[in-house]
Short mmCIF file of C-alpha atoms in Angstrom, two decimals:
data_model
loop_
_atom_site.label_atom_id
_atom_site.label_comp_id
_atom_site.label_asym_id
_atom_site.label_seq_id
_atom_site.Cartn_x
_atom_site.Cartn_y
_atom_site.Cartn_z
CA UNK H 36 -0.12 -0.15 -0.15
CA UNK H 37 1.26 3.28 -0.92
CA UNK H 38 1.23 6.42 1.27
CA UNK H 39 -0.53 9.16 -0.42
CA UNK H 40 0.16 13.00 0.45
CA UNK H 41 -2.10 14.92 2.38
CA UNK H 42 -3.96 17.37 0.47
CA UNK H 43 -3.86 20.01 3.37
CA UNK H 44 0.14 19.63 4.18
CA UNK H 45 1.46 18.76 0.81
CA UNK H 46 2.47 22.32 -0.25
CA UNK H 47 3.45 23.35 3.34
CA UNK H 48 7.01 24.26 3.90
CA UNK H 49 9.60 27.03 3.55
CA UNK H 50 8.41 28.42 0.27
CA UNK H 51 4.91 28.93 1.72
CA UNK H 52 5.97 30.56 4.89
CA UNK H 53 8.21 33.37 2.94
CA UNK H 54 5.72 36.35 3.86
CA UNK H 55 5.73 35.22 7.96
CA UNK H 56 9.76 35.17 7.71
CA UNK H 57 9.74 38.54 5.89
CA UNK H 58 7.50 40.06 8.32
CA UNK H 59 9.26 39.03 11.63
CA UNK H 60 12.86 39.45 10.24
CA UNK H 61 11.96 42.88 9.37
CA UNK H 62 12.73 46.13 11.64
CA UNK H 63 10.21 48.34 12.96
CA UNK H 64 10.46 51.95 11.38
CA UNK H 65 8.19 55.01 12.82
CA UNK H 66 6.95 55.86 15.88
CA UNK H 67 5.06 54.16 18.59
CA UNK H 68 1.57 55.50 18.21
CA UNK H 69 -0.41 53.39 20.65
CA UNK H 70 -0.03 50.47 23.30
CA UNK H 71 -3.28 48.52 24.18
CA UNK H 72 -3.15 45.95 26.86
CA UNK H 73 -5.21 44.02 29.36
CA UNK H 74 -1.86 43.10 31.35
CA UNK H 75 -1.54 44.58 34.95
CA UNK H 76 0.20 48.25 35.15
CA UNK H 77 3.63 46.98 36.24
CA UNK H 78 3.62 44.12 33.82
CA UNK H 79 2.45 46.32 30.94
CA UNK H 80 5.17 49.09 31.70
CA UNK H 81 7.85 46.31 31.91
CA UNK H 82 6.98 45.00 28.45
CA UNK H 83 6.76 48.35 26.88
CA UNK H 84 10.20 49.14 28.06
CA UNK H 85 11.84 46.06 26.99
CA UNK H 86 9.96 46.25 23.52
CA UNK H 87 11.25 50.04 23.17
CA UNK H 88 14.77 49.09 24.12
CA UNK H 89 14.81 46.15 21.44
CA UNK H 90 13.49 48.56 18.61
CA UNK H 91 16.11 51.14 19.44
CA UNK H 92 18.86 48.62 19.21
CA UNK H 93 17.67 47.86 15.62
CA UNK H 94 16.23 44.18 16.77
CA UNK H 95 14.24 42.41 14.32
CA UNK H 96 10.79 41.94 15.25
CA UNK H 97 11.06 38.26 16.30
CA UNK H 98 14.14 39.33 18.52
CA UNK H 99 12.20 42.07 20.06
CA UNK H 100 8.87 39.53 20.58
CA UNK H 101 11.34 37.12 22.09
CA UNK H 102 12.94 39.52 24.66
CA UNK H 103 9.60 40.75 25.60
CA UNK H 104 8.37 37.16 26.27
CA UNK H 105 11.73 35.95 28.16
CA UNK H 106 12.41 39.49 29.91
CA UNK H 107 8.80 40.60 30.90
CA UNK H 108 6.08 38.48 30.32
CA UNK H 109 7.71 35.39 31.88
CA UNK H 110 6.91 37.21 35.35
CA UNK H 111 3.16 36.09 34.57
CA UNK H 112 3.86 32.98 36.14
CA UNK H 113 4.88 34.31 39.48
CA UNK H 114 1.98 36.88 39.40
CA UNK H 115 -0.85 34.60 38.66
CA UNK H 116 0.34 31.68 40.61
CA UNK H 117 -2.23 28.86 40.42
CA UNK H 118 -4.59 31.00 38.44
CA UNK H 119 -6.02 31.09 34.85
CA UNK H 120 -4.85 34.36 33.01
CA UNK H 121 -5.27 35.38 29.23
CA UNK H 122 -3.70 38.73 28.48
CA UNK H 123 -2.22 40.57 25.61
CA UNK H 124 -0.27 43.72 24.70
CA UNK H 125 -0.19 45.38 21.36
CA UNK H 126 2.09 47.97 20.06
CA UNK H 127 0.92 49.87 17.08
CA UNK H 128 3.57 51.61 15.05
CA UNK H 129 3.33 53.58 12.18
CA UNK H 130 4.27 50.91 10.12
CA UNK H 131 3.81 47.49 12.09
CA UNK H 132 1.30 46.23 14.51
CA UNK H 133 2.61 43.82 16.88
CA UNK H 134 0.48 41.71 19.45
CA UNK H 135 1.87 39.55 21.89
CA UNK H 136 -0.47 37.20 23.73
CA UNK H 137 -0.22 35.24 27.04
CA UNK H 138 -2.29 32.03 27.86
CA UNK H 139 -1.39 31.11 31.60
CA UNK H 140 -2.82 27.83 32.89
CA UNK H 141 -3.70 27.26 36.69
CA UNK H 142 -1.11 24.52 36.49
CA UNK H 143 1.82 27.08 36.15
CA UNK H 144 2.26 26.55 32.46
CA UNK H 145 2.40 29.56 30.25
CA UNK H 146 1.82 29.62 26.54
CA UNK H 147 2.96 32.86 24.43
CA UNK H 148 2.00 33.58 20.84
CA UNK H 149 2.53 36.65 18.52
CA UNK H 150 0.95 38.22 15.66
CA UNK H 151 2.67 40.69 13.24
CA UNK H 152 0.87 43.05 10.74
CA UNK H 153 1.98 45.54 8.59
CA UNK H 154 -0.14 48.97 7.78
CA UNK H 155 -1.30 50.18 4.65
CA UNK H 156 -1.39 53.38 3.92
CA UNK H 157 -4.19 54.81 1.70
CA UNK H 158 -4.06 58.16 0.16
CA UNK H 159 -6.91 60.45 0.81
CA UNK H 160 -9.29 61.19 -2.31
CA UNK H 161 -9.43 64.70 -2.87
CA UNK H 162 -12.76 64.45 -4.88
CA UNK H 163 -14.53 62.17 -2.29
CA UNK H 164 -13.15 63.98 0.85
CA UNK H 165 -12.35 60.76 2.66
CA UNK H 166 -9.87 57.83 2.65
CA UNK H 167 -10.55 56.04 -0.86
CA UNK H 168 -10.07 52.56 0.29
CA UNK H 169 -12.26 50.23 -1.58
CA UNK H 170 -12.35 47.76 1.00
CA UNK H 171 -13.42 50.43 3.73
CA UNK H 172 -17.04 49.73 4.05
CA UNK H 173 -16.74 45.58 3.91
#
């Protein structure tokens, strides 16, 4: 009996992760516009400090996220010992949006994940008087 390739994962691999690799290996440009978070203030401020320092050192997005997870968000395990906690912090820059998620389980394990997005700037349409983005009202 010959094994057949799975239709879902048959084309998975390095060539299909190029967009992700390009995003996480890029560097952040522009100024920090907003920080959104549901973390406790002390943890939020510590994560913000570590992330800003990583950006100032021209780290890649991947390295900046890793530093925040290791140096700041690892404290979740001590702060919420024996408790369940789901939190996030989102850094909104001119060119990118980076969100780091924390999923802390009651048994002490913590799981981290991150999302990276790039912003698409749309020029205002002088005839319409608003942003001319065809996807604006979808």
